[in-house]
PDB file of C-alpha atoms in Angstrom:
ATOM      1  CA  MET A 776       2.691  -1.026  47.798  1.00  0.00           C
ATOM      2  CA  HIS A 777       5.593   0.651  46.063  1.00  0.00           C
ATOM      3  CA  VAL A 778       4.549   2.604  42.963  1.00  0.00           C
ATOM      4  CA  LEU A 779       7.225   3.605  40.465  1.00  0.00           C
ATOM      5  CA  LEU A 780       5.869   6.557  38.515  1.00  0.00           C
ATOM      6  CA  LEU A 781       7.718   7.320  35.302  1.00  0.00           C
ATOM      7  CA  GLY A 782       7.549  10.807  33.849  1.00  0.00           C
ATOM      8  CA  GLY A 783       7.581  14.519  34.529  1.00  0.00           C
ATOM      9  CA  THR A 784       4.233  15.343  32.911  1.00  0.00           C
ATOM     10  CA  SER A 785       1.574  17.341  34.722  1.00  0.00           C
ATOM     11  CA  GLU A 786      -0.470  14.135  35.034  1.00  0.00           C
ATOM     12  CA  ALA A 787       2.471  12.380  36.683  1.00  0.00           C
ATOM     13  CA  ARG A 788       2.774  15.186  39.229  1.00  0.00           C
ATOM     14  CA  GLN A 789      -0.960  15.105  39.912  1.00  0.00           C
ATOM     15  CA  LEU A 790      -0.901  11.341  40.439  1.00  0.00           C
ATOM     16  CA  ALA A 791       2.103  11.589  42.774  1.00  0.00           C
ATOM     17  CA  ALA A 792       0.243  14.196  44.820  1.00  0.00           C
ATOM     18  CA  ALA A 793      -2.893  12.031  44.933  1.00  0.00           C
ATOM     19  CA  LEU A 794      -1.017   8.936  46.131  1.00  0.00           C
ATOM     20  CA  ASN A 795       1.594  10.559  48.347  1.00  0.00           C
ATOM     21  CA  GLY A 796       0.863  10.121  52.050  1.00  0.00           C
ATOM     22  CA  ARG A 797      -1.703   7.366  51.629  1.00  0.00           C
ATOM     23  CA  ARG A 798      -1.226   4.657  54.222  1.00  0.00           C
ATOM     24  CA  GLY A 799       0.617   1.650  52.871  1.00  0.00           C
ATOM     25  CA  ILE A 800       1.670   3.319  49.609  1.00  0.00           C
ATOM     26  CA  GLU A 801       5.197   4.425  48.772  1.00  0.00           C
ATOM     27  CA  VAL A 802       5.640   6.474  45.599  1.00  0.00           C
ATOM     28  CA  THR A 803       8.864   7.092  43.686  1.00  0.00           C
ATOM     29  CA  SER A 804       8.703   9.506  40.749  1.00  0.00           C
ATOM     30  CA  SER A 805      11.382   8.984  38.109  1.00  0.00           C
ATOM     31  CA  LEU A 806      12.383  11.846  35.810  1.00  0.00           C
ATOM     32  CA  ALA A 807      14.459  11.344  32.682  1.00  0.00           C
ATOM     33  CA  GLY A 808      16.732  14.263  33.582  1.00  0.00           C
ATOM     34  CA  ARG A 809      16.526  15.855  30.135  1.00  0.00           C
ATOM     35  CA  VAL A 810      15.082  19.164  31.368  1.00  0.00           C
ATOM     36  CA  ALA A 811      17.535  21.417  33.196  1.00  0.00           C
ATOM     37  CA  ASP A 812      15.041  22.758  35.731  1.00  0.00           C
ATOM     38  CA  PRO A 813      12.047  20.393  35.857  1.00  0.00           C
ATOM     39  CA  ALA A 814       8.882  20.973  37.847  1.00  0.00           C
ATOM     40  CA  LEU A 815       9.270  18.446  40.646  1.00  0.00           C
ATOM     41  CA  PRO A 816       6.473  16.259  42.005  1.00  0.00           C
ATOM     42  CA  VAL A 817       5.869  15.818  45.708  1.00  0.00           C
ATOM     43  CA  GLY A 818       7.494  12.890  47.468  1.00  0.00           C
ATOM     44  CA  ARG A 819      10.525  10.830  46.559  1.00  0.00           C
ATOM     45  CA  VAL A 820      12.177  11.642  43.230  1.00  0.00           C
ATOM     46  CA  ARG A 821      14.939   9.950  41.241  1.00  0.00           C
ATOM     47  CA  SER A 822      16.479  11.399  38.097  1.00  0.00           C
ATOM     48  CA  GLY A 823      18.212   9.844  35.108  1.00  0.00           C
ATOM     49  CA  GLY A 824      17.868   6.761  32.966  1.00  0.00           C
ATOM     50  CA  PHE A 825      17.834   3.161  34.141  1.00  0.00           C
ATOM     51  CA  GLY A 826      20.259   1.759  31.593  1.00  0.00           C
ATOM     52  CA  GLY A 827      17.770   0.066  29.314  1.00  0.00           C
ATOM     53  CA  VAL A 828      15.363  -2.779  30.017  1.00  0.00           C
ATOM     54  CA  ASP A 829      17.810  -4.749  32.160  1.00  0.00           C
ATOM     55  CA  GLY A 830      18.527  -1.720  34.342  1.00  0.00           C
ATOM     56  CA  LEU A 831      14.830  -1.038  34.834  1.00  0.00           C
ATOM     57  CA  ARG A 832      14.200  -4.696  35.695  1.00  0.00           C
ATOM     58  CA  ALA A 833      16.978  -4.578  38.270  1.00  0.00           C
ATOM     59  CA  TRP A 834      15.526  -1.406  39.797  1.00  0.00           C
ATOM     60  CA  LEU A 835      12.062  -2.971  40.030  1.00  0.00           C
ATOM     61  CA  ARG A 836      13.488  -5.981  41.851  1.00  0.00           C
ATOM     62  CA  GLU A 837      15.867  -4.099  44.131  1.00  0.00           C
ATOM     63  CA  HIS A 838      13.228  -1.641  45.281  1.00  0.00           C
ATOM     64  CA  GLU A 839      10.386  -4.175  45.419  1.00  0.00           C
ATOM     65  CA  VAL A 840       8.144  -2.211  43.089  1.00  0.00           C
ATOM     66  CA  THR A 841       4.589  -3.529  43.073  1.00  0.00           C
ATOM     67  CA  HIS A 842       3.007  -1.143  40.535  1.00  0.00           C
ATOM     68  CA  LEU A 843       4.572   0.569  37.515  1.00  0.00           C
ATOM     69  CA  VAL A 844       2.892   3.629  35.997  1.00  0.00           C
ATOM     70  CA  ASP A 845       4.224   5.030  32.736  1.00  0.00           C
ATOM     71  CA  ALA A 846       3.111   8.666  32.740  1.00  0.00           C
ATOM     72  CA  THR A 847       5.835   9.831  30.380  1.00  0.00           C
ATOM     73  CA  HIS A 848       5.139  12.110  27.442  1.00  0.00           C
ATOM     74  CA  PRO A 849       3.035  10.352  24.773  1.00  0.00           C
ATOM     75  CA  TYR A 850       6.031  10.629  22.436  1.00  0.00           C
ATOM     76  CA  ALA A 851       8.540   8.984  24.818  1.00  0.00           C
ATOM     77  CA  GLU A 852       8.322   5.833  22.706  1.00  0.00           C
ATOM     78  CA  THR A 853      11.521   4.160  23.867  1.00  0.00           C
ATOM     79  CA  MET A 854      10.790   4.556  27.580  1.00  0.00           C
ATOM     80  CA  THR A 855       7.285   3.191  27.150  1.00  0.00           C
ATOM     81  CA  ARG A 856       8.570   0.193  25.229  1.00  0.00           C
ATOM     82  CA  HIS A 857      11.164  -0.505  27.933  1.00  0.00           C
ATOM     83  CA  ALA A 858       8.547  -0.148  30.683  1.00  0.00           C
ATOM     84  CA  VAL A 859       6.183  -2.601  28.987  1.00  0.00           C
ATOM     85  CA  GLN A 860       8.934  -5.174  28.505  1.00  0.00           C
ATOM     86  CA  ALA A 861      10.423  -4.819  31.989  1.00  0.00           C
ATOM     87  CA  ALA A 862       7.040  -4.977  33.708  1.00  0.00           C
ATOM     88  CA  GLY A 863       6.086  -8.083  31.778  1.00  0.00           C
ATOM     89  CA  GLU A 864       9.330  -9.878  32.518  1.00  0.00           C
ATOM     90  CA  GLU A 865       9.197  -8.972  36.211  1.00  0.00           C
ATOM     91  CA  SER A 866       5.448  -9.658  36.611  1.00  0.00           C
ATOM     92  CA  VAL A 867       4.817  -6.106  37.828  1.00  0.00           C
ATOM     93  CA  PRO A 868       1.373  -4.687  36.982  1.00  0.00           C
ATOM     94  CA  LEU A 869       1.700  -1.814  34.499  1.00  0.00           C
ATOM     95  CA  MET A 870      -0.566   1.038  33.492  1.00  0.00           C
ATOM     96  CA  VAL A 871       0.170   3.727  30.897  1.00  0.00           C
ATOM     97  CA  LEU A 872      -1.262   7.151  31.715  1.00  0.00           C
ATOM     98  CA  HIS A 873      -1.484   9.261  28.553  1.00  0.00           C
ATOM     99  CA  ARG A 874      -3.750  12.276  28.382  1.00  0.00           C
ATOM    100  CA  ALA A 875      -6.349  12.167  25.600  1.00  0.00           C
ATOM    101  CA  PRO A 876      -5.152  13.562  22.252  1.00  0.00           C
ATOM    102  CA  TRP A 877      -6.576  16.708  20.724  1.00  0.00           C
ATOM    103  CA  THR A 878      -9.235  16.355  18.057  1.00  0.00           C
ATOM    104  CA  PRO A 879      -9.781  18.906  15.284  1.00  0.00           C
ATOM    105  CA  LEU A 880     -12.829  21.109  14.924  1.00  0.00           C
ATOM    106  CA  PRO A 881     -14.504  21.408  11.517  1.00  0.00           C
ATOM    107  CA  GLU A 882     -12.815  24.757  10.846  1.00  0.00           C
ATOM    108  CA  ASP A 883      -9.325  23.491  11.696  1.00  0.00           C
ATOM    109  CA  ARG A 884      -6.795  22.927   8.897  1.00  0.00           C
ATOM    110  CA  TRP A 885      -4.844  20.022  10.322  1.00  0.00           C
ATOM    111  CA  ILE A 886      -2.529  17.895   8.223  1.00  0.00           C
ATOM    112  CA  ASP A 887      -1.569  14.633   9.912  1.00  0.00           C
ATOM    113  CA  ALA A 888       2.093  13.626   9.776  1.00  0.00           C
ATOM    114  CA  PRO A 889       2.970  10.071  10.849  1.00  0.00           C
ATOM    115  CA  SER A 890       6.438  11.146  12.014  1.00  0.00           C
ATOM    116  CA  MET A 891       8.692  14.173  12.430  1.00  0.00           C
ATOM    117  CA  ALA A 892      10.540  13.221   9.234  1.00  0.00           C
ATOM    118  CA  ASP A 893       7.207  13.261   7.401  1.00  0.00           C
ATOM    119  CA  ALA A 894       6.455  16.700   8.846  1.00  0.00           C
ATOM    120  CA  ALA A 895       9.754  18.025   7.495  1.00  0.00           C
ATOM    121  CA  ALA A 896       8.958  16.542   4.089  1.00  0.00           C
ATOM    122  CA  MET A 897       5.614  18.366   4.109  1.00  0.00           C
ATOM    123  CA  ILE A 898       7.390  21.653   4.741  1.00  0.00           C
ATOM    124  CA  THR A 899       9.624  20.931   1.755  1.00  0.00           C
ATOM    125  CA  ASP A 900       6.575  20.222  -0.402  1.00  0.00           C
ATOM    126  CA  HIS A 901       4.975  23.583   0.452  1.00  0.00           C
ATOM    127  CA  PRO A 902       7.249  26.400  -0.769  1.00  0.00           C
ATOM    128  CA  GLU A 903       4.571  28.932   0.188  1.00  0.00           C
ATOM    129  CA  TRP A 904       5.274  28.193   3.871  1.00  0.00           C
ATOM    130  CA  HIS A 905       8.159  30.581   4.520  1.00  0.00           C
ATOM    131  CA  ARG A 906       7.878  31.117   8.285  1.00  0.00           C
ATOM    132  CA  ILE A 907       7.554  27.961  10.366  1.00  0.00           C
ATOM    133  CA  LEU A 908       6.583  27.843  14.040  1.00  0.00           C
ATOM    134  CA  LEU A 909       7.865  24.634  15.662  1.00  0.00           C
ATOM    135  CA  THR A 910       6.437  23.659  19.046  1.00  0.00           C
ATOM    136  CA  ILE A 911       7.777  20.106  19.127  1.00  0.00           C
ATOM    137  CA  GLY A 912      10.155  20.345  22.087  1.00  0.00           C
ATOM    138  CA  ARG A 913      13.920  20.348  21.755  1.00  0.00           C
ATOM    139  CA  GLN A 914      14.194  16.892  20.235  1.00  0.00           C
ATOM    140  CA  GLY A 915      13.464  16.315  16.586  1.00  0.00           C
ATOM    141  CA  VAL A 916      14.524  19.743  15.326  1.00  0.00           C
ATOM    142  CA  HIS A 917      17.314  18.077  13.339  1.00  0.00           C
ATOM    143  CA  HIS A 918      14.731  16.738  10.907  1.00  0.00           C
ATOM    144  CA  PHE A 919      14.320  20.312   9.619  1.00  0.00           C
ATOM    145  CA  ALA A 920      18.015  21.262   9.608  1.00  0.00           C
ATOM    146  CA  GLN A 921      18.419  20.976   5.828  1.00  0.00           C
ATOM    147  CA  LEU A 922      15.678  23.558   5.141  1.00  0.00           C
ATOM    148  CA  ASP A 923      17.945  26.559   4.711  1.00  0.00           C
ATOM    149  CA  ASP A 924      15.421  28.580   2.693  1.00  0.00           C
ATOM    150  CA  ARG A 925      12.844  28.923   5.501  1.00  0.00           C
ATOM    151  CA  GLU A 926      12.641  30.914   8.730  1.00  0.00           C
ATOM    152  CA  PHE A 927      11.993  28.856  11.864  1.00  0.00           C
ATOM    153  CA  THR A 928      10.882  29.805  15.339  1.00  0.00           C
ATOM    154  CA  VAL A 929      11.473  26.939  17.771  1.00  0.00           C
ATOM    155  CA  ARG A 930       9.780  27.132  21.167  1.00  0.00           C
ATOM    156  CA  CYS A 931      10.969  24.697  23.823  1.00  0.00           C
ATOM    157  CA  ILE A 932      11.868  24.603  27.511  1.00  0.00           C
ATOM    158  CA  ASP A 933      15.602  24.048  26.952  1.00  0.00           C
ATOM    159  CA  PRO A 934      17.544  24.941  23.785  1.00  0.00           C
ATOM    160  CA  PRO A 935      17.852  22.112  21.254  1.00  0.00           C
ATOM    161  CA  GLU A 936      21.106  20.197  21.114  1.00  0.00           C
ATOM    162  CA  ASP A 937      20.386  18.824  17.652  1.00  0.00           C
ATOM    163  CA  PRO A 938      21.475  20.578  14.441  1.00  0.00           C
ATOM    164  CA  MET A 939      19.001  23.310  13.558  1.00  0.00           C
ATOM    165  CA  PRO A 940      18.031  25.089  10.357  1.00  0.00           C
ATOM    166  CA  PRO A 941      20.423  27.994   9.749  1.00  0.00           C
ATOM    167  CA  ARG A 942      17.654  30.596   9.999  1.00  0.00           C
ATOM    168  CA  THR A 943      16.259  29.684  13.412  1.00  0.00           C
ATOM    169  CA  THR A 944      15.134  31.722  16.413  1.00  0.00           C
ATOM    170  CA  VAL A 945      14.878  29.751  19.675  1.00  0.00           C
ATOM    171  CA  LEU A 946      12.387  30.778  22.348  1.00  0.00           C
ATOM    172  CA  ALA A 947      13.233  29.067  25.646  1.00  0.00           C
ATOM    173  CA  GLU A 948       9.836  29.160  27.352  1.00  0.00           C
ATOM    174  CA  ARG A 949       7.787  26.878  29.580  1.00  0.00           C
ATOM    175  CA  GLY A 950       3.993  26.559  29.442  1.00  0.00           C
ATOM    176  CA  PRO A 951       1.201  26.955  30.195  1.00  0.00           C
ATOM    177  CA  PHE A 952       0.603  29.553  27.499  1.00  0.00           C
ATOM    178  CA  ASP A 953      -2.560  31.647  27.590  1.00  0.00           C
ATOM    179  CA  LEU A 954      -4.531  32.843  24.603  1.00  0.00           C
ATOM    180  CA  ASP A 955      -3.208  36.411  24.644  1.00  0.00           C
ATOM    181  CA  SER A 956       0.430  35.337  24.730  1.00  0.00           C
ATOM    182  CA  GLU A 957      -0.140  32.884  21.882  1.00  0.00           C
ATOM    183  CA  ARG A 958      -1.836  35.555  19.795  1.00  0.00           C
ATOM    184  CA  GLU A 959       1.144  37.817  20.382  1.00  0.00           C
ATOM    185  CA  LEU A 960       3.556  35.035  19.386  1.00  0.00           C
ATOM    186  CA  PHE A 961       1.751  34.287  16.123  1.00  0.00           C
ATOM    187  CA  ALA A 962       1.526  37.981  15.278  1.00  0.00           C
ATOM    188  CA  ARG A 963       5.215  38.571  16.067  1.00  0.00           C
ATOM    189  CA  THR A 964       6.478  35.614  14.054  1.00  0.00           C
ATOM    190  CA  ASP A 965       3.879  36.020  11.288  1.00  0.00           C
ATOM    191  CA  ALA A 966       3.960  32.232  10.979  1.00  0.00           C
ATOM    192  CA  ASP A 967       2.623  30.593   7.831  1.00  0.00           C
ATOM    193  CA  VAL A 968       2.263  27.170   9.445  1.00  0.00           C
ATOM    194  CA  LEU A 969       2.404  25.569  12.883  1.00  0.00           C
ATOM    195  CA  VAL A 970       4.168  22.239  13.371  1.00  0.00           C
ATOM    196  CA  THR A 971       3.350  20.526  16.639  1.00  0.00           C
ATOM    197  CA  LYS A 972       2.808  17.180  18.338  1.00  0.00           C
ATOM    198  CA  ASN A 973      -0.606  15.910  19.381  1.00  0.00           C
ATOM    199  CA  SER A 974       0.293  16.023  23.059  1.00  0.00           C
ATOM    200  CA  GLY A 975      -3.244  16.723  24.265  1.00  0.00           C
ATOM    201  CA  GLY A 976      -4.137  18.571  27.454  1.00  0.00           C
ATOM    202  CA  LYS A 977      -4.903  22.208  28.187  1.00  0.00           C
ATOM    203  CA  LEU A 978      -1.459  23.597  29.011  1.00  0.00           C
ATOM    204  CA  THR A 979      -0.476  24.244  25.394  1.00  0.00           C
ATOM    205  CA  SER A 980      -3.789  24.029  23.537  1.00  0.00           C
ATOM    206  CA  ALA A 981      -4.227  27.807  23.079  1.00  0.00           C
ATOM    207  CA  LYS A 982      -1.900  27.738  20.064  1.00  0.00           C
ATOM    208  CA  LEU A 983      -4.420  25.569  18.217  1.00  0.00           C
ATOM    209  CA  ARG A 984      -7.167  28.130  18.787  1.00  0.00           C
ATOM    210  CA  VAL A 985      -4.942  30.924  17.495  1.00  0.00           C
ATOM    211  CA  ALA A 986      -4.021  28.903  14.402  1.00  0.00           C
ATOM    212  CA  ARG A 987      -7.748  28.359  13.875  1.00  0.00           C
ATOM    213  CA  GLU A 988      -8.466  32.079  14.259  1.00  0.00           C
ATOM    214  CA  ARG A 989      -5.779  32.932  11.724  1.00  0.00           C
ATOM    215  CA  GLY A 990      -6.806  30.178   9.311  1.00  0.00           C
ATOM    216  CA  LEU A 991      -3.347  28.638   9.427  1.00  0.00           C
ATOM    217  CA  PRO A 992      -2.498  25.049   8.535  1.00  0.00           C
ATOM    218  CA  VAL A 993      -1.274  22.861  11.400  1.00  0.00           C
ATOM    219  CA  VAL A 994       1.052  19.961  10.672  1.00  0.00           C
ATOM    220  CA  MET A 995       0.091  17.596  13.495  1.00  0.00           C
ATOM    221  CA  VAL A 996       2.672  14.913  14.207  1.00  0.00           C
ATOM    222  CA  GLN A 997       0.821  11.817  15.356  1.00  0.00           C
ATOM    223  CA  ARG A 998       1.614   9.824  18.487  1.00  0.00           C
ATOM    224  CA  PRO A 999       3.573   6.596  18.200  1.00  0.00           C
ATOM    225  CA  ALA A1000       1.385   3.563  18.789  1.00  0.00           C
ATOM    226  CA  LEU A1001       1.594   1.768  22.112  1.00  0.00           C
ATOM    227  CA  PRO A1002       2.904  -1.801  22.086  1.00  0.00           C
ATOM    228  CA  ASP A1003       0.146  -4.302  21.414  1.00  0.00           C
ATOM    229  CA  ASP A1004      -2.248  -5.031  24.300  1.00  0.00           C
ATOM    230  CA  THR A1005      -0.726  -2.355  26.562  1.00  0.00           C
ATOM    231  CA  PRO A1006      -3.291  -1.147  29.115  1.00  0.00           C
ATOM    232  CA  PHE A1007      -3.773   2.606  29.254  1.00  0.00           C
ATOM    233  CA  VAL A1008      -5.981   5.265  30.814  1.00  0.00           C
ATOM    234  CA  SER A1009      -6.373   8.953  29.997  1.00  0.00           C
ATOM    235  CA  THR A1010      -7.091  10.542  33.381  1.00  0.00           C
ATOM    236  CA  VAL A1011      -5.347  10.770  36.726  1.00  0.00           C
ATOM    237  CA  ALA A1012      -8.511   9.594  38.515  1.00  0.00           C
ATOM    238  CA  GLU A1013      -8.627   6.400  36.445  1.00  0.00           C
ATOM    239  CA  CYS A1014      -4.975   5.683  37.118  1.00  0.00           C
ATOM    240  CA  GLU A1015      -5.318   6.346  40.840  1.00  0.00           C
ATOM    241  CA  ARG A1016      -8.260   3.934  40.951  1.00  0.00           C
ATOM    242  CA  TRP A1017      -6.167   1.307  39.152  1.00  0.00           C
ATOM    243  CA  VAL A1018      -3.350   1.618  41.685  1.00  0.00           C
ATOM    244  CA  LEU A1019      -5.728   1.310  44.628  1.00  0.00           C
ATOM    245  CA  THR A1020      -7.599  -1.697  43.256  1.00  0.00           C
ATOM    246  CA  THR A1021      -4.832  -3.721  41.590  1.00  0.00           C
ATOM    247  CA  GLN A1022      -3.128  -6.334  43.692  1.00  0.00           C
ATOM    248  CA  PRO A1023       0.569  -7.038  43.124  1.00  0.00           C
ATOM    249  CA  VAL A1024       1.198 -10.238  41.191  1.00  0.00           C
ATOM    250  CA  ARG A1025       4.874 -11.147  41.180  1.00  0.00           C
ATOM    251  CA  SER A1026       6.344 -14.460  40.165  1.00  0.00           C
ATOM    252  CA  ALA A1027       9.911 -15.689  39.852  1.00  0.00           C
ATOM    253  CA  PRO A1028      11.486 -13.300  37.309  1.00  0.00           C
ATOM    254  CA  THR A1029      12.982 -14.455  34.062  1.00  0.00           C
ATOM    255  CA  PRO A1030      16.776 -13.923  34.199  1.00  0.00           C
ATOM    256  CA  SER A1031      17.857 -10.834  32.308  1.00  0.00           C
ATOM    257  CA  SER A1032      20.718 -10.859  29.875  1.00  0.00           C
ATOM    258  CA  THR A1033      23.050  -9.517  32.574  1.00  0.00           C
ATOM    259  CA  ASP A1034      22.063 -11.977  35.318  1.00  0.00           C
ATOM    260  CA  GLU A1035      24.677 -14.542  36.353  1.00  0.00           C
ATOM    261  CA  THR A1036      23.788 -18.186  35.700  1.00  0.00           C
TER     262      THR A1036
END
């Protein structure tokens, strides 16, 4: 078996560790290369994009990949779409590993936003929200760039490259974040609202408890939907079991748009 494991999430690293060293299994972890100093998984690692669907298909063929696991961030919509298409066209079994989303408690004040653009529109519609805490990563900040009458605190691993609101403070920090540090952050910024993605997991969930304690609204940007009929699991154990029990099924590939005829 050769497992190509897409993503630099904590689940991807856990799965690489679980599979690495097993007899008859070769694992290659692929990182997008967007984080300057990523936490590396054990075993073989490649970094950078594939060059679209055709590039990923070529990589699957060249390296005789038998199993493809998409453990990218739940919001890496383009990569997931490419993985689903490439796996289907190359007859490589695919599984998406996305941690379970967070669910609100009765006392939470969550406002669902279908997209980042919708979240920015909600900020515009609430003039009483003066101080905005953004924990959406470094991508997507440009959606808020026109809001020059608000104060933003943007927390992300690497500084955003997109245009930012003129009154923005960037905190370059990497999780996990404990409850005390999140309480200090909310007190220091005196945030009126938290804008975040429904990433799920425990590494960054403390902020939701602090927002709950402070009675703050949370604009929760929803996950993009997976392509129709895409198989997915929510735990590393389920994905490991899938790898170990799924036999490779490869047939003659359909020529890609760059193949010679």
